[in-house]
Amino acid sequence: GRTGANLKYEMKKVRGDRVGWFSGKEAGCESIRALITLTDYFVYLLARRVKELDESPLERQEAMVTCYPGGGSRYIKHCDNPNDNGRVLTCVFYCNVDWKGGSGGQLRVHSGDGKYRDIEPLPGRLVVFFSDKRVPHEVITCKCHRYAVTVWYLDGLRRQDALVNSDPDKEGRERERLQEEIRDFKSKYTDD
């Protein structure tokens, strides 16, 4: 996975998917390019109706293509923008052609009152939500392969501000915070 400070980590009990990053310009990735183009247009139309989005110069990151290989793979509860990394909108497109109910792998979206809603990863479904702490979410344990393409839209000004005014100690603090989070997770969910 990647943290908000773009630090990389691997811990299968936290996040069990396989990840690739694509612009859609790579050979053989015409379908990803088409999906990105359609998502760009959808976000453009959405931004015209949602004031919070319309006020931000939105930029797109590369698409993240994921496969949860089944066998209990999942991604624990998290937010895509926990510390103002510039991400504003998360768009997840499901590519599970033969998806069957009971396979797990739902996107569980949590609300502030302790309730949640599970969204089936049905083929062709696009789920769009704010990337910040308003929408904590997780991927429920998968029993079979689950495929998705995720595209994030960032506030270009906030992202640029974060890069220009970056604190030289921020990466160290983020690494420390991540290690503490992993230790806490291990103490709760593992035997070692």
PDB file of C-alpha atoms in Angstrom:
ATOM      1  CA  GLY A   1       0.000   0.000   0.000  1.00  0.00           C
ATOM      2  CA  ARG A   2       0.885   3.676   0.002  1.00  0.00           C
ATOM      3  CA  THR A   3       0.296   6.088   2.847  1.00  0.00           C
ATOM      4  CA  GLY A   4      -0.727   9.718   2.434  1.00  0.00           C
ATOM      5  CA  ALA A   5       2.964  10.634   2.383  1.00  0.00           C
ATOM      6  CA  ASN A   6       3.458   8.041  -0.383  1.00  0.00           C
ATOM      7  CA  LEU A   7       5.423   5.692   1.875  1.00  0.00           C
ATOM      8  CA  LYS A   8       5.109   2.083   0.763  1.00  0.00           C
ATOM      9  CA  TYR A   9       4.324  -0.819   3.059  1.00  0.00           C
ATOM     10  CA  GLU A  10       3.240  -4.433   2.814  1.00  0.00           C
ATOM     11  CA  MET A  11       1.252  -6.227   5.471  1.00  0.00           C
ATOM     12  CA  LYS A  12      -1.205  -8.784   4.126  1.00  0.00           C
ATOM     13  CA  LYS A  13      -3.423  -8.689   7.212  1.00  0.00           C
ATOM     14  CA  VAL A  14      -3.903  -4.944   6.649  1.00  0.00           C
ATOM     15  CA  ARG A  15      -4.091  -4.982   2.870  1.00  0.00           C
ATOM     16  CA  GLY A  16      -4.085  -8.200   0.858  1.00  0.00           C
ATOM     17  CA  ASP A  17      -4.422  -6.967  -2.718  1.00  0.00           C
ATOM     18  CA  ARG A  18      -1.969  -6.883  -5.592  1.00  0.00           C
ATOM     19  CA  VAL A  19      -1.548  -3.420  -7.098  1.00  0.00           C
ATOM     20  CA  GLY A  20      -0.411  -1.907 -10.393  1.00  0.00           C
ATOM     21  CA  TRP A  21      -0.382   1.764 -11.456  1.00  0.00           C
ATOM     22  CA  PHE A  22      -1.325   2.693 -15.034  1.00  0.00           C
ATOM     23  CA  SER A  23      -1.802   5.881 -17.052  1.00  0.00           C
ATOM     24  CA  GLY A  24      -3.757   4.000 -19.728  1.00  0.00           C
ATOM     25  CA  LYS A  25      -1.126   4.868 -22.328  1.00  0.00           C
ATOM     26  CA  GLU A  26       0.732   1.579 -21.871  1.00  0.00           C
ATOM     27  CA  ALA A  27       0.528  -1.030 -24.636  1.00  0.00           C
ATOM     28  CA  GLY A  28      -2.507  -3.248 -24.157  1.00  0.00           C
ATOM     29  CA  CYS A  29      -4.203  -0.848 -21.734  1.00  0.00           C
ATOM     30  CA  GLU A  30      -6.750   0.688 -24.118  1.00  0.00           C
ATOM     31  CA  SER A  31      -9.645  -0.355 -21.839  1.00  0.00           C
ATOM     32  CA  ILE A  32      -8.047   1.409 -18.880  1.00  0.00           C
ATOM     33  CA  ARG A  33      -7.563   4.540 -21.016  1.00  0.00           C
ATOM     34  CA  ALA A  34     -11.246   4.428 -22.060  1.00  0.00           C
ATOM     35  CA  LEU A  35     -12.336   3.981 -18.434  1.00  0.00           C
ATOM     36  CA  ILE A  36     -10.164   6.917 -17.317  1.00  0.00           C
ATOM     37  CA  THR A  37     -11.635   9.103 -20.078  1.00  0.00           C
ATOM     38  CA  LEU A  38     -15.219   8.230 -19.083  1.00  0.00           C
ATOM     39  CA  THR A  39     -14.440   8.759 -15.394  1.00  0.00           C
ATOM     40  CA  ASP A  40     -12.856  12.147 -16.182  1.00  0.00           C
ATOM     41  CA  TYR A  41     -16.039  13.189 -17.979  1.00  0.00           C
ATOM     42  CA  PHE A  42     -18.261  11.930 -15.154  1.00  0.00           C
ATOM     43  CA  VAL A  43     -16.190  13.834 -12.558  1.00  0.00           C
ATOM     44  CA  TYR A  44     -16.343  16.974 -14.745  1.00  0.00           C
ATOM     45  CA  LEU A  45     -20.160  16.745 -14.793  1.00  0.00           C
ATOM     46  CA  LEU A  46     -20.282  15.963 -11.064  1.00  0.00           C
ATOM     47  CA  ALA A  47     -18.056  18.941 -10.246  1.00  0.00           C
ATOM     48  CA  ARG A  48     -20.504  21.262 -12.021  1.00  0.00           C
ATOM     49  CA  ARG A  49     -23.208  20.122  -9.551  1.00  0.00           C
ATOM     50  CA  VAL A  50     -21.189  19.812  -6.318  1.00  0.00           C
ATOM     51  CA  LYS A  51     -19.891  23.180  -5.143  1.00  0.00           C
ATOM     52  CA  GLU A  52     -17.043  21.703  -3.106  1.00  0.00           C
ATOM     53  CA  LEU A  53     -15.664  20.046  -6.254  1.00  0.00           C
ATOM     54  CA  ASP A  54     -16.346  22.981  -8.547  1.00  0.00           C
ATOM     55  CA  GLU A  55     -14.186  25.254  -6.369  1.00  0.00           C
ATOM     56  CA  SER A  56     -11.148  22.973  -6.691  1.00  0.00           C
ATOM     57  CA  PRO A  57      -8.858  22.604  -9.700  1.00  0.00           C
ATOM     58  CA  LEU A  58      -9.049  18.811  -9.900  1.00  0.00           C
ATOM     59  CA  GLU A  59      -6.149  16.723 -11.173  1.00  0.00           C
ATOM     60  CA  ARG A  60      -6.159  12.978 -11.703  1.00  0.00           C
ATOM     61  CA  GLN A  61      -3.622  10.442 -10.481  1.00  0.00           C
ATOM     62  CA  GLU A  62      -2.709   7.327 -12.423  1.00  0.00           C
ATOM     63  CA  ALA A  63      -5.242   4.544 -12.143  1.00  0.00           C
ATOM     64  CA  MET A  64      -4.596   1.905  -9.509  1.00  0.00           C
ATOM     65  CA  VAL A  65      -5.573  -1.557 -10.744  1.00  0.00           C
ATOM     66  CA  THR A  66      -6.069  -4.060  -7.932  1.00  0.00           C
ATOM     67  CA  CYS A  67      -6.686  -7.756  -7.557  1.00  0.00           C
ATOM     68  CA  TYR A  68      -7.694  -9.246  -4.231  1.00  0.00           C
ATOM     69  CA  PRO A  69      -6.722 -12.884  -4.807  1.00  0.00           C
ATOM     70  CA  GLY A  70      -9.343 -14.424  -2.529  1.00  0.00           C
ATOM     71  CA  GLY A  71      -8.321 -16.691   0.312  1.00  0.00           C
ATOM     72  CA  GLY A  72      -9.302 -14.120   2.934  1.00  0.00           C
ATOM     73  CA  SER A  73      -7.586 -11.096   1.380  1.00  0.00           C
ATOM     74  CA  ARG A  74      -9.041  -7.753   2.488  1.00  0.00           C
ATOM     75  CA  TYR A  75      -8.193  -4.129   3.322  1.00  0.00           C
ATOM     76  CA  ILE A  76      -8.883  -2.885   6.833  1.00  0.00           C
ATOM     77  CA  LYS A  77     -10.879   0.271   7.609  1.00  0.00           C
ATOM     78  CA  HIS A  78      -9.083   3.393   6.369  1.00  0.00           C
ATOM     79  CA  CYS A  79      -9.481   6.771   4.640  1.00  0.00           C
ATOM     80  CA  ASP A  80      -7.806   7.595   1.323  1.00  0.00           C
ATOM     81  CA  ASN A  81      -6.830  11.079   2.544  1.00  0.00           C
ATOM     82  CA  PRO A  82      -6.153  10.830   6.277  1.00  0.00           C
ATOM     83  CA  ASN A  83      -3.673  13.724   6.446  1.00  0.00           C
ATOM     84  CA  ASP A  84      -4.480  16.186   3.644  1.00  0.00           C
ATOM     85  CA  ASN A  85      -2.519  14.500   0.855  1.00  0.00           C
ATOM     86  CA  GLY A  86      -4.637  16.369  -1.707  1.00  0.00           C
ATOM     87  CA  ARG A  87      -7.014  13.527  -2.629  1.00  0.00           C
ATOM     88  CA  VAL A  88     -10.574  14.825  -2.883  1.00  0.00           C
ATOM     89  CA  LEU A  89     -12.573  12.196  -4.735  1.00  0.00           C
ATOM     90  CA  THR A  90     -12.209   8.404  -4.981  1.00  0.00           C
ATOM     91  CA  CYS A  91     -13.735   6.576  -7.973  1.00  0.00           C
ATOM     92  CA  VAL A  92     -13.771   2.756  -7.878  1.00  0.00           C
ATOM     93  CA  PHE A  93     -14.840   0.777 -10.951  1.00  0.00           C
ATOM     94  CA  TYR A  94     -15.465  -2.971 -10.556  1.00  0.00           C
ATOM     95  CA  CYS A  95     -14.307  -5.431 -13.228  1.00  0.00           C
ATOM     96  CA  ASN A  96     -15.683  -8.677 -11.802  1.00  0.00           C
ATOM     97  CA  VAL A  97     -17.342 -10.310 -14.806  1.00  0.00           C
ATOM     98  CA  ASP A  98     -18.436 -13.518 -13.060  1.00  0.00           C
ATOM     99  CA  TRP A  99     -19.132 -12.047  -9.607  1.00  0.00           C
ATOM    100  CA  LYS A 100     -21.491 -14.088  -7.436  1.00  0.00           C
ATOM    101  CA  GLY A 101     -23.191 -13.035  -4.201  1.00  0.00           C
ATOM    102  CA  GLY A 102     -21.627 -14.594  -1.131  1.00  0.00           C
ATOM    103  CA  SER A 103     -18.086 -14.147  -2.470  1.00  0.00           C
ATOM    104  CA  GLY A 104     -17.245 -11.400   0.024  1.00  0.00           C
ATOM    105  CA  GLY A 105     -15.157  -8.496  -1.213  1.00  0.00           C
ATOM    106  CA  GLN A 106     -17.821  -5.838  -0.649  1.00  0.00           C
ATOM    107  CA  LEU A 107     -16.807  -2.235  -0.117  1.00  0.00           C
ATOM    108  CA  ARG A 108     -17.963  -1.421   3.407  1.00  0.00           C
ATOM    109  CA  VAL A 109     -18.571   2.310   3.837  1.00  0.00           C
ATOM    110  CA  HIS A 110     -18.812   3.488   7.449  1.00  0.00           C
ATOM    111  CA  SER A 111     -20.922   6.387   8.684  1.00  0.00           C
ATOM    112  CA  GLY A 112     -20.236   8.568  11.722  1.00  0.00           C
ATOM    113  CA  ASP A 113     -22.929   6.898  13.832  1.00  0.00           C
ATOM    114  CA  GLY A 114     -21.291   3.450  13.837  1.00  0.00           C
ATOM    115  CA  LYS A 115     -23.429   2.108  11.008  1.00  0.00           C
ATOM    116  CA  TYR A 116     -22.160   0.932   7.643  1.00  0.00           C
ATOM    117  CA  ARG A 117     -23.315  -0.016   4.176  1.00  0.00           C
ATOM    118  CA  ASP A 118     -21.895  -2.871   2.113  1.00  0.00           C
ATOM    119  CA  ILE A 119     -21.630  -2.319  -1.638  1.00  0.00           C
ATOM    120  CA  GLU A 120     -21.315  -5.386  -3.867  1.00  0.00           C
ATOM    121  CA  PRO A 121     -18.425  -5.237  -6.385  1.00  0.00           C
ATOM    122  CA  LEU A 122     -20.741  -5.906  -9.331  1.00  0.00           C
ATOM    123  CA  PRO A 123     -19.334  -5.765 -12.879  1.00  0.00           C
ATOM    124  CA  GLY A 124     -19.502  -2.286 -14.391  1.00  0.00           C
ATOM    125  CA  ARG A 125     -20.386  -0.581 -11.083  1.00  0.00           C
ATOM    126  CA  LEU A 126     -18.743   2.782 -10.375  1.00  0.00           C
ATOM    127  CA  VAL A 127     -18.640   3.936  -6.749  1.00  0.00           C
ATOM    128  CA  VAL A 128     -17.671   7.565  -6.085  1.00  0.00           C
ATOM    129  CA  PHE A 129     -17.041   9.113  -2.663  1.00  0.00           C
ATOM    130  CA  PHE A 130     -15.064  11.842  -0.911  1.00  0.00           C
ATOM    131  CA  SER A 131     -11.527  10.693  -0.069  1.00  0.00           C
ATOM    132  CA  ASP A 132     -11.205  12.359   3.325  1.00  0.00           C
ATOM    133  CA  LYS A 133     -12.187  11.299   6.848  1.00  0.00           C
ATOM    134  CA  ARG A 134     -15.889  11.693   6.047  1.00  0.00           C
ATOM    135  CA  VAL A 135     -15.826   8.305   4.294  1.00  0.00           C
ATOM    136  CA  PRO A 136     -13.891   5.628   6.160  1.00  0.00           C
ATOM    137  CA  HIS A 137     -14.170   2.358   4.276  1.00  0.00           C
ATOM    138  CA  GLU A 138     -12.753  -1.146   3.971  1.00  0.00           C
ATOM    139  CA  VAL A 139     -12.803  -4.166   1.685  1.00  0.00           C
ATOM    140  CA  ILE A 140     -14.478  -7.127   3.361  1.00  0.00           C
ATOM    141  CA  THR A 141     -12.728 -10.511   3.261  1.00  0.00           C
ATOM    142  CA  CYS A 142     -12.690 -11.938  -0.282  1.00  0.00           C
ATOM    143  CA  LYS A 143     -13.352 -15.608  -0.993  1.00  0.00           C
ATOM    144  CA  CYS A 144     -12.466 -15.341  -4.702  1.00  0.00           C
ATOM    145  CA  HIS A 145     -10.610 -12.964  -7.037  1.00  0.00           C
ATOM    146  CA  ARG A 146     -11.938  -9.376  -6.905  1.00  0.00           C
ATOM    147  CA  TYR A 147     -10.809  -6.800  -9.474  1.00  0.00           C
ATOM    148  CA  ALA A 148     -11.149  -3.014  -9.415  1.00  0.00           C
ATOM    149  CA  VAL A 149      -9.715   0.115 -11.004  1.00  0.00           C
ATOM    150  CA  THR A 150      -9.442   3.120  -8.661  1.00  0.00           C
ATOM    151  CA  VAL A 151      -8.858   6.680  -9.822  1.00  0.00           C
ATOM    152  CA  TRP A 152      -8.283   9.553  -7.410  1.00  0.00           C
ATOM    153  CA  TYR A 153      -8.918  13.203  -8.179  1.00  0.00           C
ATOM    154  CA  LEU A 154      -6.850  15.677  -6.217  1.00  0.00           C
ATOM    155  CA  ASP A 155      -7.201  19.346  -5.382  1.00  0.00           C
ATOM    156  CA  GLY A 156      -4.285  20.665  -7.431  1.00  0.00           C
ATOM    157  CA  LEU A 157      -3.709  23.706  -5.219  1.00  0.00           C
ATOM    158  CA  ARG A 158      -3.725  21.744  -1.939  1.00  0.00           C
ATOM    159  CA  ARG A 159      -1.485  19.070  -3.452  1.00  0.00           C
ATOM    160  CA  GLN A 160       0.961  21.690  -4.759  1.00  0.00           C
ATOM    161  CA  ASP A 161       0.913  23.500  -1.408  1.00  0.00           C
ATOM    162  CA  ALA A 162       1.669  20.248   0.379  1.00  0.00           C
ATOM    163  CA  LEU A 163       4.610  19.584  -1.962  1.00  0.00           C
ATOM    164  CA  VAL A 164       6.040  23.137  -1.827  1.00  0.00           C
ATOM    165  CA  ASN A 165       5.617  23.576   1.915  1.00  0.00           C
ATOM    166  CA  SER A 166       6.558  20.056   2.841  1.00  0.00           C
ATOM    167  CA  ASP A 167       8.031  19.606   6.268  1.00  0.00           C
ATOM    168  CA  PRO A 168      11.386  17.789   6.038  1.00  0.00           C
ATOM    169  CA  ASP A 169      10.476  15.797   9.168  1.00  0.00           C
ATOM    170  CA  LYS A 170       6.988  14.905   7.905  1.00  0.00           C
ATOM    171  CA  GLU A 171       8.086  11.670   6.210  1.00  0.00           C
ATOM    172  CA  GLY A 172       9.838  10.553   9.395  1.00  0.00           C
ATOM    173  CA  ARG A 173       6.754  11.325  11.484  1.00  0.00           C
ATOM    174  CA  GLU A 174       4.534   9.562   8.933  1.00  0.00           C
ATOM    175  CA  ARG A 175       6.831   6.517   8.985  1.00  0.00           C
ATOM    176  CA  GLU A 176       6.713   6.533  12.801  1.00  0.00           C
ATOM    177  CA  ARG A 177       2.900   6.856  12.790  1.00  0.00           C
ATOM    178  CA  LEU A 178       2.618   3.988  10.301  1.00  0.00           C
ATOM    179  CA  GLN A 179       4.913   1.745  12.369  1.00  0.00           C
ATOM    180  CA  GLU A 180       2.829   2.522  15.476  1.00  0.00           C
ATOM    181  CA  GLU A 181      -0.363   1.718  13.564  1.00  0.00           C
ATOM    182  CA  ILE A 182       1.114  -1.616  12.418  1.00  0.00           C
ATOM    183  CA  ARG A 183       2.222  -2.480  15.983  1.00  0.00           C
ATOM    184  CA  ASP A 184      -1.272  -1.635  17.258  1.00  0.00           C
ATOM    185  CA  PHE A 185      -2.848  -3.747  14.529  1.00  0.00           C
ATOM    186  CA  LYS A 186      -0.555  -6.706  15.270  1.00  0.00           C
ATOM    187  CA  SER A 187      -1.343  -6.553  18.980  1.00  0.00           C
ATOM    188  CA  LYS A 188      -5.073  -6.698  18.235  1.00  0.00           C
ATOM    189  CA  TYR A 189      -5.176  -9.198  15.355  1.00  0.00           C
ATOM    190  CA  THR A 190      -2.138 -11.484  15.423  1.00  0.00           C
ATOM    191  CA  ASP A 191      -0.696 -14.017  17.788  1.00  0.00           C
ATOM    192  CA  ASP A 192       2.961 -12.912  17.508  1.00  0.00           C
TER     193      ASP A 192
END
